[in-house]
PDB file of C-alpha atoms and ligand atoms in Angstrom:
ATOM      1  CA  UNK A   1      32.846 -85.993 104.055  1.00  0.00           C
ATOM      2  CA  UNK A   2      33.264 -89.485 103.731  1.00  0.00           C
ATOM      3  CA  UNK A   3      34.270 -92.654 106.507  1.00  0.00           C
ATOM      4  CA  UNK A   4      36.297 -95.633 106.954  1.00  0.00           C
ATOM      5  CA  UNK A   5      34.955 -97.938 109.128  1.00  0.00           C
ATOM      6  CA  UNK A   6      38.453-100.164 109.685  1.00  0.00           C
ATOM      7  CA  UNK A   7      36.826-103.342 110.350  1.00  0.00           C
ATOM      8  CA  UNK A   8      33.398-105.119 109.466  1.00  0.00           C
ATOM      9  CA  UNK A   9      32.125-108.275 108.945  1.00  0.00           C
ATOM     10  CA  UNK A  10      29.925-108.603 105.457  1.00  0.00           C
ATOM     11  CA  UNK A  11      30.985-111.920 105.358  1.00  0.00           C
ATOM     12  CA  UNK A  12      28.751-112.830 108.612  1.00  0.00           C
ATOM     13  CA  UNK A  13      25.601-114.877 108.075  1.00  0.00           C
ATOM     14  CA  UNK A  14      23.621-111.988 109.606  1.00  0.00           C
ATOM     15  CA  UNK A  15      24.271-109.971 106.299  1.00  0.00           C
ATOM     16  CA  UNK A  16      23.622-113.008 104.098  1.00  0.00           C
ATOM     17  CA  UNK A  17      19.378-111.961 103.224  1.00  0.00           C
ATOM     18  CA  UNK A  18      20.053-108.304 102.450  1.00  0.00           C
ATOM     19  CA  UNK A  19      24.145-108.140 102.101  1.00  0.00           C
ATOM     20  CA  UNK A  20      24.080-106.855  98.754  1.00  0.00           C
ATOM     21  CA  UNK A  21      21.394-104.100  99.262  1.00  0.00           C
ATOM     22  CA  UNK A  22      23.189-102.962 102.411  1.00  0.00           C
ATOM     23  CA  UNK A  23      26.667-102.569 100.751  1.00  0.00           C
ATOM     24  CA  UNK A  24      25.092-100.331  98.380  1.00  0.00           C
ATOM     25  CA  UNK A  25      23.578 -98.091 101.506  1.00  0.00           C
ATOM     26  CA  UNK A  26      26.790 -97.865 102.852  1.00  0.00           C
ATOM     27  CA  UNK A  27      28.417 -95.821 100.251  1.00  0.00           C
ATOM     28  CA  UNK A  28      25.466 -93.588  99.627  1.00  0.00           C
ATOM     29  CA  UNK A  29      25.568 -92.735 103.156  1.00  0.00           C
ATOM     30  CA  UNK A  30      29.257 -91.996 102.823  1.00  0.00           C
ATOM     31  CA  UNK A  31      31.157 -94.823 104.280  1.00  0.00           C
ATOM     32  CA  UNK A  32      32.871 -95.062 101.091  1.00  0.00           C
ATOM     33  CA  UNK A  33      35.443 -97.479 102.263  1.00  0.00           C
ATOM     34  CA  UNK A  34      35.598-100.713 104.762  1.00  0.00           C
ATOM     35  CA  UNK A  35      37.582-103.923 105.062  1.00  0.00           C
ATOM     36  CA  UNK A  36      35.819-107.023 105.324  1.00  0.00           C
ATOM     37  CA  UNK A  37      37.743-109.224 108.034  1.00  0.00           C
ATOM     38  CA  UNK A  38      38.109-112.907 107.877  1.00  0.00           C
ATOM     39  CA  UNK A  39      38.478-114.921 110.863  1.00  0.00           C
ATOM     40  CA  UNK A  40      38.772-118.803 109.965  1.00  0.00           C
ATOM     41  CA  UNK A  41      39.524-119.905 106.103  1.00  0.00           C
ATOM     42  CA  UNK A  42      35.834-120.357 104.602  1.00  0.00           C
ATOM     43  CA  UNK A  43      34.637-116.563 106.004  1.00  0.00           C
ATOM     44  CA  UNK A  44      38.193-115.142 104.900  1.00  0.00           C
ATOM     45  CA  UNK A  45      37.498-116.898 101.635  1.00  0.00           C
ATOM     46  CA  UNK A  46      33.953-115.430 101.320  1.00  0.00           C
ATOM     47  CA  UNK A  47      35.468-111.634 102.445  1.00  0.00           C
ATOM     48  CA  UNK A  48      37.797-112.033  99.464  1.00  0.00           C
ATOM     49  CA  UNK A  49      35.052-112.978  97.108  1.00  0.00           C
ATOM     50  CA  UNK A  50      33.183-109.829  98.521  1.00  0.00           C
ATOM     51  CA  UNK A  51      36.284-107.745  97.971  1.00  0.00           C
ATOM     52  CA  UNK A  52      36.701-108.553  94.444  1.00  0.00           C
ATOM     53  CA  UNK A  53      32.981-107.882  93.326  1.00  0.00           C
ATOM     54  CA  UNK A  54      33.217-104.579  95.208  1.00  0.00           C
ATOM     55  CA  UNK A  55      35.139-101.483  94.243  1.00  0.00           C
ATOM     56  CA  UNK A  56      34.998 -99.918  97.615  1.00  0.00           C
ATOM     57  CA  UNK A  57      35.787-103.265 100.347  1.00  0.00           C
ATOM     58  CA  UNK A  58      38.965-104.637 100.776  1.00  0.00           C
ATOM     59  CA  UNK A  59      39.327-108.074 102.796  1.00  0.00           C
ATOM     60  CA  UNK A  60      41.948-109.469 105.916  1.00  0.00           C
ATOM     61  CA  UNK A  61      42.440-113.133 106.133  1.00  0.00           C
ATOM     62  CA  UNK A  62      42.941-115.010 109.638  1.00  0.00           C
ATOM     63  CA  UNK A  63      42.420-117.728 112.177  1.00  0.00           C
ATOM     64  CA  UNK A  64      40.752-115.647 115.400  1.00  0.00           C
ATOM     65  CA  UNK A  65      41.562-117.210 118.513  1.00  0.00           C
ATOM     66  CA  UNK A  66      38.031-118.017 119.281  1.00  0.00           C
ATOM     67  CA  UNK A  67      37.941-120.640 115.798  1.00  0.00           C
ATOM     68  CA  UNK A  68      41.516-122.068 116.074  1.00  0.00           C
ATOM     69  CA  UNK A  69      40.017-125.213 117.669  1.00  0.00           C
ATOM     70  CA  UNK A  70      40.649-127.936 114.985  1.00  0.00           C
ATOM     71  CA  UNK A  71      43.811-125.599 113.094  1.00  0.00           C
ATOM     72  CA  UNK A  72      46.149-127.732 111.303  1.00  0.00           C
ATOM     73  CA  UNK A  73      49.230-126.845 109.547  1.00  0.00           C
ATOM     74  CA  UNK A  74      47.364-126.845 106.339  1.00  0.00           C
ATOM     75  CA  UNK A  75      44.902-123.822 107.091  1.00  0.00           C
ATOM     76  CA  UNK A  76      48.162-121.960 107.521  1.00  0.00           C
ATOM     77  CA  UNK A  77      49.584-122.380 104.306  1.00  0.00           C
ATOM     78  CA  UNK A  78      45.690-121.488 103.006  1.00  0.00           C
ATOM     79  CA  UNK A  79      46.453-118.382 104.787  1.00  0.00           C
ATOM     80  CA  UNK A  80      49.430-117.254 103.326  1.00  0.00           C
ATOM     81  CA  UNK A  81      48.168-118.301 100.186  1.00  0.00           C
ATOM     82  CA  UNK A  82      45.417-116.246 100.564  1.00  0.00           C
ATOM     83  CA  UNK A  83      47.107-113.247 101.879  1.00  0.00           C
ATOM     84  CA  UNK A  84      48.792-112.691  99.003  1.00  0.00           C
ATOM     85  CA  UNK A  85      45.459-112.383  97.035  1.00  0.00           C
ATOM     86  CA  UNK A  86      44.581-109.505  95.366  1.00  0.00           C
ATOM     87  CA  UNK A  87      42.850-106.561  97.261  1.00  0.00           C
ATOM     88  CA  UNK A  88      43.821-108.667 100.844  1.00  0.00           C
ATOM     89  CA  UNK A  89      45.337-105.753 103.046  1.00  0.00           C
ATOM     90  CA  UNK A  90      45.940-107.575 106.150  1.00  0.00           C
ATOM     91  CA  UNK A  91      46.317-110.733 108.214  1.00  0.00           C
ATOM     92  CA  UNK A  92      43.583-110.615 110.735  1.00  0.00           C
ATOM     93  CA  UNK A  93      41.450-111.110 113.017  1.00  0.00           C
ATOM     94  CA  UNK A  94      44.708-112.838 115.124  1.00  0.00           C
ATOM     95  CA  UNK A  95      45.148-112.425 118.333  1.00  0.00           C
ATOM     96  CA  UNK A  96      44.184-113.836 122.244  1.00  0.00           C
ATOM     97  CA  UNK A  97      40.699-114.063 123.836  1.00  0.00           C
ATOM     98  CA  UNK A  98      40.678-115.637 127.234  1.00  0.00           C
ATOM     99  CA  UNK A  99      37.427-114.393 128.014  1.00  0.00           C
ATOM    100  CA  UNK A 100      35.783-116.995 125.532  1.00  0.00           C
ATOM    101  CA  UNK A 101      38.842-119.478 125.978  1.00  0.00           C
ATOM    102  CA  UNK A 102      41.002-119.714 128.683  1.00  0.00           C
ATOM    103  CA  UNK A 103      41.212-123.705 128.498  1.00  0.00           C
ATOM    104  CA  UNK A 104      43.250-123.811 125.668  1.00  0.00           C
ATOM    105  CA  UNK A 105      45.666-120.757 125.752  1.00  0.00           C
ATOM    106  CA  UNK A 106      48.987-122.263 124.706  1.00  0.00           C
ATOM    107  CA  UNK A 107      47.484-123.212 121.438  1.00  0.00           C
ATOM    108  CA  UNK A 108      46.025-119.472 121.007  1.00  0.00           C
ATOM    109  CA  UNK A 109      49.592-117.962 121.518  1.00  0.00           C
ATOM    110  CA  UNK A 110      50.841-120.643 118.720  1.00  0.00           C
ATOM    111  CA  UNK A 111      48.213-119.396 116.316  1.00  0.00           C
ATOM    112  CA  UNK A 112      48.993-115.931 116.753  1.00  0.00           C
ATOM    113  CA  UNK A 113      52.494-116.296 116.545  1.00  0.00           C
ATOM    114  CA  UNK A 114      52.126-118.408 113.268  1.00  0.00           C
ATOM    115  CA  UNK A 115      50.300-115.860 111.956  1.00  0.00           C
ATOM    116  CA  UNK A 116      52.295-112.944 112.922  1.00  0.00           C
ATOM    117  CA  UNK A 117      55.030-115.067 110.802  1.00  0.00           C
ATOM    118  CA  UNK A 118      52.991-115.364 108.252  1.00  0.00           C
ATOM    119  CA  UNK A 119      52.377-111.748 108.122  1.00  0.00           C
ATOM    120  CA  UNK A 120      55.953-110.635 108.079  1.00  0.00           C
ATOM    121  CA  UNK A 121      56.699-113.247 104.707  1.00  0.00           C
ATOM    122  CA  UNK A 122      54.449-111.607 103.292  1.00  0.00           C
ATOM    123  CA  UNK A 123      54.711-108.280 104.542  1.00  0.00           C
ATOM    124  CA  UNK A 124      51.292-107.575 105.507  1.00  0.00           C
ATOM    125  CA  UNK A 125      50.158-106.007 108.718  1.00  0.00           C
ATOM    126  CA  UNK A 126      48.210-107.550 111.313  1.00  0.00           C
ATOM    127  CA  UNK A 127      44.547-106.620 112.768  1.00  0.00           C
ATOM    128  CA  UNK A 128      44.845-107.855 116.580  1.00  0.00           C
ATOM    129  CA  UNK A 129      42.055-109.002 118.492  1.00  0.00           C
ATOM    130  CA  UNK A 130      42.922-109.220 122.301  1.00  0.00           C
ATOM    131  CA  UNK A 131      40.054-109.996 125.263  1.00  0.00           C
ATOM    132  CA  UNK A 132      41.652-110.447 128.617  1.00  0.00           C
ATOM    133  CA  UNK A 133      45.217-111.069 127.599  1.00  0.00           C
ATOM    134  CA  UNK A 134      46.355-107.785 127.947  1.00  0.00           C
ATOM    135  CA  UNK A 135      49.527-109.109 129.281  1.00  0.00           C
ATOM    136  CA  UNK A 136      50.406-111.881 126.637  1.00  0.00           C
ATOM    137  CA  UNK A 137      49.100-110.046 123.933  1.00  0.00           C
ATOM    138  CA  UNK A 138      51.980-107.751 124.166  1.00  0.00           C
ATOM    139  CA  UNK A 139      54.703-109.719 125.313  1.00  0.00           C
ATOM    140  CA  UNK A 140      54.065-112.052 122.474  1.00  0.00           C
ATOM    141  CA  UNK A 141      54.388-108.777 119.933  1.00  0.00           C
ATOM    142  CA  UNK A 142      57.189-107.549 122.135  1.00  0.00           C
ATOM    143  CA  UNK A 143      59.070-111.267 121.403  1.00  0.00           C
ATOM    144  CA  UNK A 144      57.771-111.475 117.759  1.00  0.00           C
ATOM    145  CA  UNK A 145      57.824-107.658 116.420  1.00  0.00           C
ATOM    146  CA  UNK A 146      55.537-107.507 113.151  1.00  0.00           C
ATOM    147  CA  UNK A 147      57.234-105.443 110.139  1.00  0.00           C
ATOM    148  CA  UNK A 148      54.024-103.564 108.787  1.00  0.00           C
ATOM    149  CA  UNK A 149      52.827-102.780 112.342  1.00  0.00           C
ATOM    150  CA  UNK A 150      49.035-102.846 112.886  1.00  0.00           C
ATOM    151  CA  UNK A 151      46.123-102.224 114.542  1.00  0.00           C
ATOM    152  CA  UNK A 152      44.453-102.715 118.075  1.00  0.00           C
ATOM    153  CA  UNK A 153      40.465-103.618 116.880  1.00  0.00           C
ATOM    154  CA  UNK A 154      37.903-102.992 119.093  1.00  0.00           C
ATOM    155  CA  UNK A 155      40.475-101.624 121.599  1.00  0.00           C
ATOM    156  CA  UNK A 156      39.893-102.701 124.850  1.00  0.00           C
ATOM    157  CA  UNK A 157      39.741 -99.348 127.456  1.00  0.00           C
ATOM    158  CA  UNK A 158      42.868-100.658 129.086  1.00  0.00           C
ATOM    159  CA  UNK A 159      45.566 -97.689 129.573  1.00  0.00           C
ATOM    160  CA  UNK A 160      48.320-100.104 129.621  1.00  0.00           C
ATOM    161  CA  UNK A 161      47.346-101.411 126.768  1.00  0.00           C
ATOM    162  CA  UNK A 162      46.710 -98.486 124.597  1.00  0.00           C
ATOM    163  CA  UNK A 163      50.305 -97.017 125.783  1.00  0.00           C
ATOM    164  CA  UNK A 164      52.514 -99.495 125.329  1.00  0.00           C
ATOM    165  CA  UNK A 165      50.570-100.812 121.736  1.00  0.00           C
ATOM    166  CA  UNK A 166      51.076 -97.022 120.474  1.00  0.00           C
ATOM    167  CA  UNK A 167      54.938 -97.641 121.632  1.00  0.00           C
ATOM    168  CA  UNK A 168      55.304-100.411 119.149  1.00  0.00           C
ATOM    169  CA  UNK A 169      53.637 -98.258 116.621  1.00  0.00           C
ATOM    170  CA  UNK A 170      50.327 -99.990 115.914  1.00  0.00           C
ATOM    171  CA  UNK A 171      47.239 -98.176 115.372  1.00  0.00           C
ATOM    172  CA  UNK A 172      44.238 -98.186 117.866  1.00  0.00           C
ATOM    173  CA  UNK A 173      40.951 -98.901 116.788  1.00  0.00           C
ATOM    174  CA  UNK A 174      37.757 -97.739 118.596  1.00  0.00           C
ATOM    175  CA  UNK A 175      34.102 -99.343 118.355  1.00  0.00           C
ATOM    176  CA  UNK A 176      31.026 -98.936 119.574  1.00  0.00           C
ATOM    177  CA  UNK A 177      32.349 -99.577 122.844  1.00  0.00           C
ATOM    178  CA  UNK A 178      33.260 -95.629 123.420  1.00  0.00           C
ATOM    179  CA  UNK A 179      29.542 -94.458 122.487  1.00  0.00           C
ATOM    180  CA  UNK A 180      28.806 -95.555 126.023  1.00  0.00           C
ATOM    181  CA  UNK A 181      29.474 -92.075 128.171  1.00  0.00           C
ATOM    182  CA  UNK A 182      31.854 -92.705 130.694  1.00  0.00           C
ATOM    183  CA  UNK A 183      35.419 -92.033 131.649  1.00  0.00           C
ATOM    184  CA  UNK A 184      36.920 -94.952 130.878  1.00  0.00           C
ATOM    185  CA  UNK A 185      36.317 -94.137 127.056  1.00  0.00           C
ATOM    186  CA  UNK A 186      37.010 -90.590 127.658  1.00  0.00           C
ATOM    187  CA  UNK A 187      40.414 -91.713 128.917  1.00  0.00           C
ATOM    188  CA  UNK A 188      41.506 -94.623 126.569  1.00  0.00           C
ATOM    189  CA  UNK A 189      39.987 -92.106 123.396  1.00  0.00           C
ATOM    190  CA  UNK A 190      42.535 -88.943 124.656  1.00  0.00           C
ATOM    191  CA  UNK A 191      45.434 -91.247 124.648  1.00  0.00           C
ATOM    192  CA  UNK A 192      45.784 -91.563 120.748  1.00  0.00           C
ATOM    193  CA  UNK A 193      47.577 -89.103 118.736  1.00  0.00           C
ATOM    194  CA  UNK A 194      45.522 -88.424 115.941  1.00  0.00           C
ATOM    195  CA  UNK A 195      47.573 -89.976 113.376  1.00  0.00           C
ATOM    196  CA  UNK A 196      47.341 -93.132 114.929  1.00  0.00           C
ATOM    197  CA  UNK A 197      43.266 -93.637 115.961  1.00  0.00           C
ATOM    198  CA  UNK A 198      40.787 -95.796 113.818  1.00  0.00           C
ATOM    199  CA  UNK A 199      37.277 -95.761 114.016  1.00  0.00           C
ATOM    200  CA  UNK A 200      35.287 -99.030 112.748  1.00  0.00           C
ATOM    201  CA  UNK A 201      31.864-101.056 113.736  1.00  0.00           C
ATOM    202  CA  UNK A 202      32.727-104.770 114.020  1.00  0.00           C
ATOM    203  CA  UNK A 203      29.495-105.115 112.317  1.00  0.00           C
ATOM    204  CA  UNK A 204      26.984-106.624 112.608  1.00  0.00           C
ATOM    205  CA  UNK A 205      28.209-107.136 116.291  1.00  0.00           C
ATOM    206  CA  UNK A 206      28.544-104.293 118.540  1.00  0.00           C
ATOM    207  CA  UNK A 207      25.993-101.588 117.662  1.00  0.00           C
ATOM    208  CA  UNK A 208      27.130 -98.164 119.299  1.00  0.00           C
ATOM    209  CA  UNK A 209      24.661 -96.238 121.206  1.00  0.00           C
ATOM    210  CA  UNK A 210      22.226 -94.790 119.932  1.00  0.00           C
ATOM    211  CA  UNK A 211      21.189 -97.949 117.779  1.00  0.00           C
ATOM    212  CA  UNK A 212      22.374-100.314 120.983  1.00  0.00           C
ATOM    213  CA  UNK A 213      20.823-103.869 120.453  1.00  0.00           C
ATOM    214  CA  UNK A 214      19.749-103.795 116.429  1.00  0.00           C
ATOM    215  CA  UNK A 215      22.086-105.492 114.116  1.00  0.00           C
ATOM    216  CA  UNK A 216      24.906-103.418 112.918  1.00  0.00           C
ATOM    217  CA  UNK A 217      26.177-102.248 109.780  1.00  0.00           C
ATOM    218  CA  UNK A 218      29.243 -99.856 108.688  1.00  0.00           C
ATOM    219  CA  UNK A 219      27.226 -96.878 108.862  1.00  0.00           C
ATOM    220  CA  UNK A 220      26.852 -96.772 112.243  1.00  0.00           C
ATOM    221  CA  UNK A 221      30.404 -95.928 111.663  1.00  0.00           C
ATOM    222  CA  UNK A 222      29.177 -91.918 112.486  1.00  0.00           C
ATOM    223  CA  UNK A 223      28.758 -92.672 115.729  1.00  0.00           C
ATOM    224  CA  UNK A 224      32.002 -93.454 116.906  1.00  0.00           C
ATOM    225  CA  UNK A 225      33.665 -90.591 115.058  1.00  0.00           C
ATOM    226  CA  UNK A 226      30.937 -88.406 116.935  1.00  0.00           C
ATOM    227  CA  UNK A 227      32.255 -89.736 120.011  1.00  0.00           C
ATOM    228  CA  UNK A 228      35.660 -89.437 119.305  1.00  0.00           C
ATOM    229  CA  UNK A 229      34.880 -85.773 117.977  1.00  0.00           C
ATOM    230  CA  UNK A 230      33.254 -84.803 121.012  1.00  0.00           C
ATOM    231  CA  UNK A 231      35.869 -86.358 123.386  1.00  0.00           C
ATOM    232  CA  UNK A 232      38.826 -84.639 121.346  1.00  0.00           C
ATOM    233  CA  UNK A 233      37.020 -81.353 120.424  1.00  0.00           C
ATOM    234  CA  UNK A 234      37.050 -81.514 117.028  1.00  0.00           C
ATOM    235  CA  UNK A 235      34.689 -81.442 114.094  1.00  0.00           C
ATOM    236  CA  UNK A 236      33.087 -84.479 112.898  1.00  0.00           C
ATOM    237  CA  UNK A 237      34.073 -83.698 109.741  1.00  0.00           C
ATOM    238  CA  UNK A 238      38.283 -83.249 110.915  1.00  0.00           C
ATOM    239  CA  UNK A 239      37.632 -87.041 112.506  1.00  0.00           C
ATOM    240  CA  UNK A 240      36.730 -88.658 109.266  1.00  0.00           C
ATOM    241  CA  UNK A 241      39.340 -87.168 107.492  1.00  0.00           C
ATOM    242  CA  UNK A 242      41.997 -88.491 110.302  1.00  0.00           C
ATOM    243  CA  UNK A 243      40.366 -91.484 110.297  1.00  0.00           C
ATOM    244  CA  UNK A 244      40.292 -92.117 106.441  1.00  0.00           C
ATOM    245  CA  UNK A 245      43.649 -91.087 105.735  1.00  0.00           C
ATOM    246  CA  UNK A 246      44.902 -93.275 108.885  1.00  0.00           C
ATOM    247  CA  UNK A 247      43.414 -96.174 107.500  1.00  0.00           C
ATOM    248  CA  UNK A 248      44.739 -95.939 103.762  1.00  0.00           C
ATOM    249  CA  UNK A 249      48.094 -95.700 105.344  1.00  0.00           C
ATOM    250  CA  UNK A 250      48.137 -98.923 107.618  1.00  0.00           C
ATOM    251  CA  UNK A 251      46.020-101.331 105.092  1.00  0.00           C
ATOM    252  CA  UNK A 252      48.243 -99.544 102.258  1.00  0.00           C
ATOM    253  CA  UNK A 253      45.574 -98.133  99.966  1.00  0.00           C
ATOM    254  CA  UNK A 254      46.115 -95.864  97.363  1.00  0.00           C
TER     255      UNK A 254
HETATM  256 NI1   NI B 301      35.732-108.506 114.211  1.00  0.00          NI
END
């Protein structure tokens, strides 16, 4: 058995005492593959430089909406230029957050359009993060349709959301935020065919239950596919398989 945790951060400051040490963990505990996601130019820079000194990571490279503040024309070329990198599988995080930002939304959309561009040159799918912008999230991919598709991160439990993203054909990715038993996740977890769910950690953010408040890592990875195991009565074992192959296929790994 072996996982894919879709999305972590080893490029976060929180990893930078023990980063090394815990990369090696990972794989011995079988999360044996994981893509380290940028989300302004220096940490997409440093997830490529993880990438390439580690067989098993693979690296996005993005602007999120929460770090878009000063963006300038140049930081977009930077990201095309690095998204054509070697082992880069995909233009994210991009996306909308008007929970942290709501005073400068018009800018956000810009950035996430740009990017989506950006993405279709260079034929790359996207990794979207959305927070409160259900709404313009998807009329913006509706208006802008990205070639390679992607993938919902950290999905919020929002049925509209998860329907009509699974229309377009993009992949939805569940966190920690289904380890927390409730309906809502029991819900938003049943509406994804199995060839289109992702499980991943957002680590070091996010920690699923049981290990709620401790700094995460990718092997906390388990506990989602647990979750989504239990929810969809299947083995643990069938989830990480779904999962894995899912995630080769969107990022395009061999
Ligand atoms: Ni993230």
């Amino acid at each position: 058995m072996q996982f894919f945790d879709s999305h972590s951060h080893f490029n976060d400051e929180k990893f930078e005492n023990d980063r090394n040490e815990i990369i090696k963990l990972i794989y011995k505990e079988k999360v044996t593959r994981t893509v380290c996601v940028g989300y302004n130019i220096k940490q997409s820079e440093l997830a490529i430089k993880i990438a390439n000194s580690v067989p098993y990571i693979f690296a996005s490279v993005g602007i999120s909406p929460n770090d878009i503040e000063n963006f300038t024309e140049e930081d977009l070329k930077k990201v095309e230029n690095l998204g054509v990198k070697n082992k880069v599988v995909a233009i994210g995080e991009i996306g909308l957050d008007y929970y942290w930002n709501k005073e400068n939304k018009e800018k956000q959309k810009e950035a996430f359009i740009k990017q989506i561009e950006i993405a279709n040159k260079i034929e790359k799918p996207i990794i979207i993060h959305t927070r409160e912008a259900v709404m313009d999230t998807l009329e913006i991919l509706k208006k802008y349709p990205v070639k390679k598709k992607g993938i919902f991160h950290c999905c919020p439990l929002n049925k509209e959301l998860i329907k009509e993203g699974l229309k377009l054909g993009f992949y939805i990715s569940f966190s920690g935020n289904i380890t927390f038993k409730n309906a809502k996740s029991e819900e938003a977890v049943s509406l994804v065919p199995d060839d289109k769910i992702l499980i991943e950690t957002d680590s070091p953010y996010l920690s699923p239950e049981p290990v709620r408040g401790r700094r995460n890592d990718p092997r906390n990875v388990i506990y989602v596919a647990q979750r989504i195991a239990d929810i969809k009565n299947k083995s643990l074992e069938e989830i990480a398989e779904i999962t894995f192959k899912n995630a080769n296929k969107i990022y395009n790994i061999n």
